[in-house]
Short mmCIF file of C-alpha atoms and ligand atoms in Angstrom, two decimals:
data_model
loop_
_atom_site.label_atom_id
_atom_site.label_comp_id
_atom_site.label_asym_id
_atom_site.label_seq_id
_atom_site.Cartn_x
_atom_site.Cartn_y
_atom_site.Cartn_z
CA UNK N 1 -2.38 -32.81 34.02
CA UNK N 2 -4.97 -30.59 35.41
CA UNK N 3 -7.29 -30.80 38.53
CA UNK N 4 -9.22 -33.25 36.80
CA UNK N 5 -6.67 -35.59 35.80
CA UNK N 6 -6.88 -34.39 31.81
CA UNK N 7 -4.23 -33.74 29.53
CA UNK N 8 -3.59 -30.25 29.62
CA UNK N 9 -4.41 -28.65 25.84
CA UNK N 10 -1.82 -26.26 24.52
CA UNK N 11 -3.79 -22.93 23.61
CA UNK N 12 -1.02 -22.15 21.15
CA UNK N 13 -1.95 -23.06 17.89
CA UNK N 14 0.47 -25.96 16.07
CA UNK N 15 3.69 -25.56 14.69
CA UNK N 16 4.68 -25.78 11.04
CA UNK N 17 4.70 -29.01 9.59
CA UNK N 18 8.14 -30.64 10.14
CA UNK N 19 9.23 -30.75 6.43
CA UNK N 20 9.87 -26.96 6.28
CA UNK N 21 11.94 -27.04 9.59
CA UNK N 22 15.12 -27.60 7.78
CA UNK N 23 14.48 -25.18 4.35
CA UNK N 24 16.27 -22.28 5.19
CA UNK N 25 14.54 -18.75 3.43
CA UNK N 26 16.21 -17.99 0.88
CA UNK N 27 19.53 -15.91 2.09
CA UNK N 28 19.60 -14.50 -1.47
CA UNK N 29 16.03 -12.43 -1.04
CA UNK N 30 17.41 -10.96 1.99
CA UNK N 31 20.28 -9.98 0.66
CA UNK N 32 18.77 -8.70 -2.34
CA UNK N 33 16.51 -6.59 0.34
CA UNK N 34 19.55 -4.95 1.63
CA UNK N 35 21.36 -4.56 -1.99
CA UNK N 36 18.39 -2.57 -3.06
CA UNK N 37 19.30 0.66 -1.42
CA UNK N 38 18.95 3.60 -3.59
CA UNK N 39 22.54 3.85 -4.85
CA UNK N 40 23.61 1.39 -4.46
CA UNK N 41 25.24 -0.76 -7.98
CA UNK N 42 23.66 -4.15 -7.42
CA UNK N 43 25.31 -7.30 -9.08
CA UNK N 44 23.31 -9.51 -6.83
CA UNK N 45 20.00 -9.79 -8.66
CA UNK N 46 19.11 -12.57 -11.29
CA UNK N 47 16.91 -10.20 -13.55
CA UNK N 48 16.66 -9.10 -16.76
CA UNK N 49 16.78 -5.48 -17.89
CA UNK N 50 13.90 -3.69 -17.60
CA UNK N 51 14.73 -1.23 -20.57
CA UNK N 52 14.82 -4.05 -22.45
CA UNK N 53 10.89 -5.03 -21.58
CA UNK N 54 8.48 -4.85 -24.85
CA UNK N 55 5.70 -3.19 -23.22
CA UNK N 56 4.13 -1.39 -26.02
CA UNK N 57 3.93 -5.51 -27.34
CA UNK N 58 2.75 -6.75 -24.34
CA UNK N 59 0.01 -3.89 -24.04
CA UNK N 60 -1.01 -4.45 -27.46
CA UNK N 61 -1.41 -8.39 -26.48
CA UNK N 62 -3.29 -7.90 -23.62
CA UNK N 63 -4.98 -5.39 -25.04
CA UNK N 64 -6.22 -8.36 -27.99
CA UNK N 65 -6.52 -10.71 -25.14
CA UNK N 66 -9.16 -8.56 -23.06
CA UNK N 67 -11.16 -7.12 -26.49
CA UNK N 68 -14.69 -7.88 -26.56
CA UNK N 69 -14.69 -10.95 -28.43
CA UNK N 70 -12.36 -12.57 -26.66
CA UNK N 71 -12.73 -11.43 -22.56
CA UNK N 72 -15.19 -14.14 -22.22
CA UNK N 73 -12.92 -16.84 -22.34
CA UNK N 74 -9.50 -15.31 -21.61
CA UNK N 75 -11.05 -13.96 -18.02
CA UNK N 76 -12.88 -17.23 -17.30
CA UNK N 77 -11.45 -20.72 -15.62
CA UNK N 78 -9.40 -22.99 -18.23
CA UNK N 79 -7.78 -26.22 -18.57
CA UNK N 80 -4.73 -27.51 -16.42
CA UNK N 81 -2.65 -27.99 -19.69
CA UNK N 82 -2.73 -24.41 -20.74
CA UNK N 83 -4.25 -22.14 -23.36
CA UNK N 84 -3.95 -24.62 -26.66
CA UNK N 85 -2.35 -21.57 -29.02
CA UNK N 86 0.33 -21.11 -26.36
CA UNK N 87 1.46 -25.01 -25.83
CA UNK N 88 1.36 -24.60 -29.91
CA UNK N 89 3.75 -21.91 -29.38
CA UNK N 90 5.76 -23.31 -27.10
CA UNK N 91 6.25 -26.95 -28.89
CA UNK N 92 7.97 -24.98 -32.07
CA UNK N 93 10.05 -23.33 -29.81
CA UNK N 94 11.42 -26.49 -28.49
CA UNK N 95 11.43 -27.83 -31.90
CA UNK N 96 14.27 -24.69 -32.64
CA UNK N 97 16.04 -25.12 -29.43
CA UNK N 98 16.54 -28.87 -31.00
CA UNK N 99 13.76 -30.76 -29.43
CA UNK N 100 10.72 -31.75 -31.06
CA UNK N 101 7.33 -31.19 -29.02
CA UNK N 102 4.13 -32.00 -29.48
CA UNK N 103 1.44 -29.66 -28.18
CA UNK N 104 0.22 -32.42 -26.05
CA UNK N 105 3.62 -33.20 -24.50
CA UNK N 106 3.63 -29.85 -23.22
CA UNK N 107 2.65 -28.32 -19.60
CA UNK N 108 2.07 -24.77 -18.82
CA UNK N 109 3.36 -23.48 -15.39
CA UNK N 110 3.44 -20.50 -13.40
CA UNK N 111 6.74 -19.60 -14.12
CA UNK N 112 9.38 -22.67 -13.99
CA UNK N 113 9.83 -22.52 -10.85
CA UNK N 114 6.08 -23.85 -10.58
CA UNK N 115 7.29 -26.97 -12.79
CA UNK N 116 10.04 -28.00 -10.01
CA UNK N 117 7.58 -27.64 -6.93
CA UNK N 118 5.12 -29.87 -9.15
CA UNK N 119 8.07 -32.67 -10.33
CA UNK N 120 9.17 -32.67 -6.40
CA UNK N 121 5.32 -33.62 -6.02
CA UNK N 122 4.86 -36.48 -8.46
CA UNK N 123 8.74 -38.16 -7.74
CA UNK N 124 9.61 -37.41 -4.53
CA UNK N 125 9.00 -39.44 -1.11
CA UNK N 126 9.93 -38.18 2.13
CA UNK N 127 14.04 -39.23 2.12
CA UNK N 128 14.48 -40.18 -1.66
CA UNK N 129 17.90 -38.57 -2.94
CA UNK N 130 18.23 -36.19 -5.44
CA UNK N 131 21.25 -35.28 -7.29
CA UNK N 132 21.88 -31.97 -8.32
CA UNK N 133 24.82 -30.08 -9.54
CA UNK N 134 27.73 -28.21 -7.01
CA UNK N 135 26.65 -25.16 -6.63
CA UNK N 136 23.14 -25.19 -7.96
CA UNK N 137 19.88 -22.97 -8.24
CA UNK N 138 19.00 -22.28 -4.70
CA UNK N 139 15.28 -22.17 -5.04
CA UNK N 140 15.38 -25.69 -6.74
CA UNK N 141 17.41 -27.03 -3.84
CA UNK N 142 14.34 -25.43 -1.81
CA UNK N 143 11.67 -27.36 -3.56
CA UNK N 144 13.41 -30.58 -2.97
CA UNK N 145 14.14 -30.10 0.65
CA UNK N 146 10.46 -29.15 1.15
CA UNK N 147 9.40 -32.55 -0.41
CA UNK N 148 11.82 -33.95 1.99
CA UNK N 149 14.81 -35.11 -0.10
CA UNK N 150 17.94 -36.01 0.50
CA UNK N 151 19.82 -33.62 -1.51
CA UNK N 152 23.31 -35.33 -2.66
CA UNK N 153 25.73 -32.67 -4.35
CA UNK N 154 27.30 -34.48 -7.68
CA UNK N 155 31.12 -33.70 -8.09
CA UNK N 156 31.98 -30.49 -10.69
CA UNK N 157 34.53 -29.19 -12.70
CA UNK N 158 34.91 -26.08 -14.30
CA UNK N 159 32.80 -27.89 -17.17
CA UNK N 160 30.13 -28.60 -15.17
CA UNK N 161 28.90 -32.24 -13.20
CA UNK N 162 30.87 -35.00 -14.16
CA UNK N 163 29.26 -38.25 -15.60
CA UNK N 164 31.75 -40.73 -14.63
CA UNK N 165 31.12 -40.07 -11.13
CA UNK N 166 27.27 -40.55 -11.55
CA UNK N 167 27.33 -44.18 -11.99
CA UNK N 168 28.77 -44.86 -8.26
CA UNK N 169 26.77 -42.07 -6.90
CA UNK N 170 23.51 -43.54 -8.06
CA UNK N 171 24.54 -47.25 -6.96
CA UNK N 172 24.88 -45.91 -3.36
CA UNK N 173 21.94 -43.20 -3.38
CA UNK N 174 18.94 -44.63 -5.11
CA UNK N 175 18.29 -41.12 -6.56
CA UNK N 176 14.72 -40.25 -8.14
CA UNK N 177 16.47 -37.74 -10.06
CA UNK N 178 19.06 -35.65 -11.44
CA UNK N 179 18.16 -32.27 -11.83
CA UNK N 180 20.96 -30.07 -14.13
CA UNK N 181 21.06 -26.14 -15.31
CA UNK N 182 23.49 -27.71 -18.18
CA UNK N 183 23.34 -24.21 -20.40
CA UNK N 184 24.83 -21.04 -18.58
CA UNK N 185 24.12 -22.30 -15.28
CA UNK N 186 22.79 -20.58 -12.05
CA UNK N 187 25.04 -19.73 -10.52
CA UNK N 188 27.90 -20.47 -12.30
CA UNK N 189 27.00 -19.48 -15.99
CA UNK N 190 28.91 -23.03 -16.84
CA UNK N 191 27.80 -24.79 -19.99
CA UNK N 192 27.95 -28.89 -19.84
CA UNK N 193 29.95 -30.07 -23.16
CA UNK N 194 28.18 -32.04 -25.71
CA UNK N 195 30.13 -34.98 -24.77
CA UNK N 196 29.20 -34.10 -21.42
CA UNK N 197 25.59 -33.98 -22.20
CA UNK N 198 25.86 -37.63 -23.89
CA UNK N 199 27.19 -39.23 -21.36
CA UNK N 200 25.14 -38.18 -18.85
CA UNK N 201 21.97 -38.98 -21.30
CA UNK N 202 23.74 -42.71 -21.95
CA UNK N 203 23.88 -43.05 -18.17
CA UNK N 204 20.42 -42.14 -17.31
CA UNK N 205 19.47 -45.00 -19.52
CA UNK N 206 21.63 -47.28 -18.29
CA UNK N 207 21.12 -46.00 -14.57
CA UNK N 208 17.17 -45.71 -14.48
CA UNK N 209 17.36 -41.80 -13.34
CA UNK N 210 14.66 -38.83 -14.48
CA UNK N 211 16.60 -36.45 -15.54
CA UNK N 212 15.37 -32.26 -14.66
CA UNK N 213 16.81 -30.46 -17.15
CA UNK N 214 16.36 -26.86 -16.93
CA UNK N 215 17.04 -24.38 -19.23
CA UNK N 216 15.77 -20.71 -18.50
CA UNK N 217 19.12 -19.25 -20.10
CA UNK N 218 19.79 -21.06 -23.16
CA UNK N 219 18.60 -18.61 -25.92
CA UNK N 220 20.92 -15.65 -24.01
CA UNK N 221 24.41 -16.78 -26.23
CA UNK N 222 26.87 -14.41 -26.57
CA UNK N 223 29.14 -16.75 -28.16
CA UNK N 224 29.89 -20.12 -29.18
CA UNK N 225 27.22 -22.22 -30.86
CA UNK N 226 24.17 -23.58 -29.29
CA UNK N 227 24.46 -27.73 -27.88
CA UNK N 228 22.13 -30.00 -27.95
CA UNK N 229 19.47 -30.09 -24.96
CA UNK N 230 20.03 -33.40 -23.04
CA UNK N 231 16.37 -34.53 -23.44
CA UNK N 232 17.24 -35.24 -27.12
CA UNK N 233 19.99 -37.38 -26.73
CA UNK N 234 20.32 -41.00 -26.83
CA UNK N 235 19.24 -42.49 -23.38
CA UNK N 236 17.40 -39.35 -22.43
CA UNK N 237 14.73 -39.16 -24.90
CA UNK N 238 12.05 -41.07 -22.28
CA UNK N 239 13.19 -39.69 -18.77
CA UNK N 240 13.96 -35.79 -19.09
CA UNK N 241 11.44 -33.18 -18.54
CA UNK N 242 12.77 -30.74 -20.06
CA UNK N 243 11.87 -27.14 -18.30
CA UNK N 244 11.73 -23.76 -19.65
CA UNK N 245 10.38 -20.26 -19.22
CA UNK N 246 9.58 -16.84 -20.67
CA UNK N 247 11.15 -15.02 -17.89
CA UNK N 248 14.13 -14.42 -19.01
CA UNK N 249 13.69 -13.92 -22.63
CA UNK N 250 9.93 -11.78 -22.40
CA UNK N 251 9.05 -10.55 -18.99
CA UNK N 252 9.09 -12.15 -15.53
CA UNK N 253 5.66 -10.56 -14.59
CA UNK N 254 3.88 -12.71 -16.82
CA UNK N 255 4.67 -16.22 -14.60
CA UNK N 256 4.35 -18.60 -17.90
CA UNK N 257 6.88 -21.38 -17.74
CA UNK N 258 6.23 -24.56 -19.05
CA UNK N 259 7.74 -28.38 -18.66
CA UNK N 260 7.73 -31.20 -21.71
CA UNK N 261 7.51 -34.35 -19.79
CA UNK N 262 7.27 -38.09 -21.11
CA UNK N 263 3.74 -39.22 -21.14
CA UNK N 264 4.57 -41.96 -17.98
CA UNK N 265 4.66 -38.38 -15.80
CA UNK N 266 2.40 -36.34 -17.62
CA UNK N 267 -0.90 -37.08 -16.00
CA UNK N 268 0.69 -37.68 -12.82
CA UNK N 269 2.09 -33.59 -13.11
CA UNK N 270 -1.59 -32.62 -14.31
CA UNK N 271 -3.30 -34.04 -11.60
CA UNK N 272 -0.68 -32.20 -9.39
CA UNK N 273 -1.13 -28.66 -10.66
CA UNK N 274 -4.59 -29.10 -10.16
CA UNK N 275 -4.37 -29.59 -6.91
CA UNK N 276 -1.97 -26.36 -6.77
CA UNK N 277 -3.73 -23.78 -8.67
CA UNK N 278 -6.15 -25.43 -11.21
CA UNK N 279 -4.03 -23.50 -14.31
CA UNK N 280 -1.33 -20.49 -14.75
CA UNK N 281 -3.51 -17.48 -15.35
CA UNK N 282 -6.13 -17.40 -18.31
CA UNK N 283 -5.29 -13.85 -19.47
CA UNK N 284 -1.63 -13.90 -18.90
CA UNK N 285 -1.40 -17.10 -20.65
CA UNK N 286 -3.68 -15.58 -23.90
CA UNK N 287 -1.40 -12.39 -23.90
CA UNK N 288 1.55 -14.41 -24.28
CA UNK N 289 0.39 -16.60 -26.93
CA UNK N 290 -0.83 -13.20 -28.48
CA UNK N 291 2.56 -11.83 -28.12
CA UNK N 292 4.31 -15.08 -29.54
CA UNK N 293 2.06 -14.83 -32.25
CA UNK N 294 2.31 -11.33 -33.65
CA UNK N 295 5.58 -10.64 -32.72
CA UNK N 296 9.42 -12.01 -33.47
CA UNK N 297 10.54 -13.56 -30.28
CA UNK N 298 14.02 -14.19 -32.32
CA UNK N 299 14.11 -10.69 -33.03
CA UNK N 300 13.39 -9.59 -29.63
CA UNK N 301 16.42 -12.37 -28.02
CA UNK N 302 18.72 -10.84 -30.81
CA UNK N 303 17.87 -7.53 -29.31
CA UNK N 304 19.03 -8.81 -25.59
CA UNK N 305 21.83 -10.48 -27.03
CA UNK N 306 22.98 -7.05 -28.40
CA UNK N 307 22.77 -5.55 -25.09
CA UNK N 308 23.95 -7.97 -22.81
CA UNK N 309 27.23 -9.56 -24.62
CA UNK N 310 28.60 -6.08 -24.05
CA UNK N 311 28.17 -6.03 -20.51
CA UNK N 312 28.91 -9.62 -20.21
CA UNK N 313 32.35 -8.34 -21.64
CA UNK N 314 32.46 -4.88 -19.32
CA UNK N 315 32.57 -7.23 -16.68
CA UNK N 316 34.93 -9.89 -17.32
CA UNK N 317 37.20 -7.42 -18.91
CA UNK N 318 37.42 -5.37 -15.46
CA UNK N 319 37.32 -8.30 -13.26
CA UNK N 320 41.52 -8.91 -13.12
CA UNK N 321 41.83 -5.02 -11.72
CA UNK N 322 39.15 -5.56 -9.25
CA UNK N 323 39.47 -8.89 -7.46
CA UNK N 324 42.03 -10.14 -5.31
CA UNK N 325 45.27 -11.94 -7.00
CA UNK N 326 44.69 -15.71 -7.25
CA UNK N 327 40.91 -14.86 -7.70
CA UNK N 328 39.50 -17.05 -10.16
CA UNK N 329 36.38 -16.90 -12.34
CA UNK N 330 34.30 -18.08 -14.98
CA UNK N 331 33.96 -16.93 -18.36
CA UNK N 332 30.16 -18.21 -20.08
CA UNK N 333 29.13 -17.97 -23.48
CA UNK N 334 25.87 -16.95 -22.22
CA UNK N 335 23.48 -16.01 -19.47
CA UNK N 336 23.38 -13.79 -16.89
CA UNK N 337 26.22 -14.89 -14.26
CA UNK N 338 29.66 -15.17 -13.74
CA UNK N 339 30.54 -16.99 -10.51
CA UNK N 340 33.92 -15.75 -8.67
CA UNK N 341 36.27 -18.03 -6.38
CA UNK N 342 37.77 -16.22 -3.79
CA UNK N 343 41.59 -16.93 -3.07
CA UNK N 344 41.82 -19.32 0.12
CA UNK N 345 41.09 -17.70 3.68
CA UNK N 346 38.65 -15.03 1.93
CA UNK N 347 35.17 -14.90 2.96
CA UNK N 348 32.07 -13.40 0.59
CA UNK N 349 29.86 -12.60 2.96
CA UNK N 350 33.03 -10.30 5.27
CA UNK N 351 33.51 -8.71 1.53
CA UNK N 352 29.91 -7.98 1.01
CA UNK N 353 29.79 -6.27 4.25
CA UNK N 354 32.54 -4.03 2.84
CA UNK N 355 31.04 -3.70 -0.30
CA UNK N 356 27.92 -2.28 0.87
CA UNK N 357 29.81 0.10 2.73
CA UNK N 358 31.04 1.42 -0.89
CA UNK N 359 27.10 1.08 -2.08
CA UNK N 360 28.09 -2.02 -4.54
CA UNK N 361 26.27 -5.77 -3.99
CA UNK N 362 26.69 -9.07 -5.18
CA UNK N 363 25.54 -12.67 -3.73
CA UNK N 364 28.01 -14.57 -1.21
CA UNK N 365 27.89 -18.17 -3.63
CA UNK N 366 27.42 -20.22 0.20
CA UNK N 367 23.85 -20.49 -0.14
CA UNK N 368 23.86 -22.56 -3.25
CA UNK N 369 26.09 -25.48 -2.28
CA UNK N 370 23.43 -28.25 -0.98
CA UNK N 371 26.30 -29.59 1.52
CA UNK N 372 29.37 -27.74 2.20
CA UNK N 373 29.70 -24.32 1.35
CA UNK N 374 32.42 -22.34 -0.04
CA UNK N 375 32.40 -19.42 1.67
CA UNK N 376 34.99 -17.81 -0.82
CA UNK N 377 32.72 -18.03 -3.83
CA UNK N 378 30.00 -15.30 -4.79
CA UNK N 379 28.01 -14.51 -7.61
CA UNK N 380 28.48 -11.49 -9.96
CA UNK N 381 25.27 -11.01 -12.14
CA UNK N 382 25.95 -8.36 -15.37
CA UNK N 383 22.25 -7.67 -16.96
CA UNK N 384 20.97 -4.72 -15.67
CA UNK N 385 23.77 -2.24 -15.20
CA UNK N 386 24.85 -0.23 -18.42
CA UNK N 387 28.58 -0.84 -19.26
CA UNK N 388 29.64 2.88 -17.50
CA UNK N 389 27.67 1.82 -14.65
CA UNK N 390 29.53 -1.80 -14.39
CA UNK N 391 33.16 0.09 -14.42
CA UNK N 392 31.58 2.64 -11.45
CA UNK N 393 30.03 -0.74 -9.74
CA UNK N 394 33.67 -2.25 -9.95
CA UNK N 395 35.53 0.67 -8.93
CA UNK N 396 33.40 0.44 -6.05
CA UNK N 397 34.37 -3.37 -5.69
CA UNK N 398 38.06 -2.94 -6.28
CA UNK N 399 37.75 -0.31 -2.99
CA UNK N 400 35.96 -3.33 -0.63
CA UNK N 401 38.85 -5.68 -1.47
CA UNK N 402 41.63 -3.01 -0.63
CA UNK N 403 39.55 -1.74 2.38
CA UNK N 404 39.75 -6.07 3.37
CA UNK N 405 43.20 -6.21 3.26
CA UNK N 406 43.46 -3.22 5.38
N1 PMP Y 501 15.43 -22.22 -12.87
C1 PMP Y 501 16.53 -21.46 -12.80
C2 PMP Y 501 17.87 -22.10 -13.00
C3 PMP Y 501 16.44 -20.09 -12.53
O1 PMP Y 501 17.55 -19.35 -12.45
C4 PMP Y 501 15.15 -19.52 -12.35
C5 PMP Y 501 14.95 -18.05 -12.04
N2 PMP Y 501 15.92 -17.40 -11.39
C6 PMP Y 501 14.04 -20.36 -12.43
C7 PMP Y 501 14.21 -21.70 -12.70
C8 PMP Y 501 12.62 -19.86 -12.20
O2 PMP Y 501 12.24 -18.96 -13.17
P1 PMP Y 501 10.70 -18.62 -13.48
O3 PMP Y 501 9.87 -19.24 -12.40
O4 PMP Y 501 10.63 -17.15 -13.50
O5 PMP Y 501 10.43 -19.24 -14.80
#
């Protein structure tokens, strides 16, 4: 109180609301600051090769986009949906990947990442559970804890999330949702089994669960053949939004993701990106559809298939040299990762300290378990390092876990 008897008024201005108190930053950007010293090999980063970019195709599309006839429109404000010849585009892609799409069923984002903040929006209330998979992608568990959910971890094997323990899981939780990176997950690169996939679609039917299934890395396959997308199996048809993105397969600069949602959430997620940014950029959106238009997006994959299966296999070949005996590690059929456990007693983040020391990175896997971490797990990413450069990277690895035992 002051002289006067008044409340005394804090000159400070307030605090951040209360919802972001508990979302940590993201760990993995600052360690991705400090693994981006010049020389040093970085395994840490999730990003595609930038060799591999088609910029002469993506100049020539915006080039189209912007031409005299066209700036008008491709420069001006647009719908929330997204540019019409894109959500074409998009719908007979999901048609190939084994899920058939109408135009109208589809949502444009800015990037995918955009379609999780928005689904957190429209299903999630302060405290509601959500389910997601142990580990899982760390800027999804983000979104969720910035909505306020309860994040509950389902139980994994080295198949991925295990079905039979949803149905007790959701009796006691109440979840919204499930949200699943069933094809080469982040982090783990692990693929869910098509009987896997069915059950999990049968017990979303049976449970009364939306299902998030997201699917940035599915078109990357090395090997194996491709599964069927959960959202197109029995159970699943009515309560998956299926998510996707152009990041990985074109260029991450351009932002253009996109979610296929049942049409009991569609309006709902309109109404919400709206309110977050009206629509995902006029001209990037018209360059892609330009792009997807003129040129052979299967052609181009095939192209980063070619590239990346070999260093997929540069890596997993050196891997029993380098790590520690008892290591283990996973082996996918696709993607960009390949996640590493640790023998007992080891800690990532002591190894990474010694890595950097030798001028190699990777991720400590801790940040992407939603309850208790494993501090023994990290994250090995192979895209963007030629195959000589993964041996020199690994050299440099196999020196951090000899200089550990030391
Ligand atoms: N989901 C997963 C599983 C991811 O790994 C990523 C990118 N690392 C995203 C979504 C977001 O990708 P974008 O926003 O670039 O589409």
């Amino acid at each position: 109180m002051n002289g006067a008897g008044l409340p005394q008024i804090s000159t400070a201005p307030p605090p951040a609301a209360a919802r972001l108190r508990d979302v940590a930053s993201s760990p993995v950007r600052e360690i991705l600051a400090l693994t981006q010293r010049p020389g040093v090999i970085s395994f840490a980063g999730g990003l595609p090769a930038p060799e591999l970019f088609d910029a002469p195709g993506l100049r020539e599309a915006f080039a189209h986009a912007l031409s005299d006839e066209r700036f008008g429109s491709t420069l001006q404000y647009s719908t929330t949906e997204g540019d019409p010849a894109l959500r074409r585009a998009i719908a007979e892609r999901m048609l190939a990947r084994g899920l058939p799409t109408d135009p109208d069923d589809v949502l444009v984002t800015s990037g995918s990442q955009q379609a999780l903040t928005l689904i957190a929006a429209v299903l999630i209330e302060p405290g509601d559970a959500v389910l997601v998979e142990e580990p899982s992608y760390l800027a999804a568990l983000q979104c969720f804890q910035m909505a306020g959910a309860r994040v509950v971890p389902v139980p994994c094997d080295d198949d991925g999330l295990d079905p039979d323990a949803l149905a007790a899981l959701v009796r006691r939780e109440q979840p919204k949702l499930l949200y699943t990176v069933p094809t080469f997950h982040n982090p783990t690169g692990r693929t869910l089994p098509t009987e896997r996939r069915r059950a999990l679609a049968a017990a979303a039917g049976r449970l009364g669960l939306w299902i998030v299934e997201d699917d940035p890395y599915g078109e990357l396959r090395y090997s194996g053949e491709p599964l069927p997308p959960v959202a197109s199996l029995p159970g699943a048809e009515d309560r998956t939004i299926a998510l996707s993105t152009l990041s990985k397969v074109l260029v991450p600069g351009l932002r253009i993701g996109w979610l296929r949602a049942p049409a009991a959430l569609r309006r709902a997620l309109v109404v919400a990106k709206q309110a977050a940014d009206l629509h995902t950029s006029t001209i990037d959106q018209a360059a892609a559809a330009h792009w997807l238009g003129a040129c052979d997006l299967d052609a181009h994959i095939a192209g980063l298939r070619a590239v990346y299966a070999p260093r997929r296999d540069a890596l997993l070949g050196a891997l029993p040299e380098v790590l520690p005996e008892g290591s283990r590690w996973t082996r996918p059929d696709g993607g960009m990762f390949v996640w590493v456990r640790l023998p007992d007693g080891w800690d990532a983040d002591d190894l990474l300290k010694r890595a950097l020391e030798r001028e190699v990175a990777f991720v400590p896997g801790w940040p992407f378990f939603p309850a208790v971490p494993d501090r023994a797990t990290l994250r090995l990413s192979f895209t963007t390092h030629t195959e000589a450069e993964i041996a020199t990277g690994l050299g440099r690895l196999r020196d951090a876990v000899l200089d550990s035992r030391r």
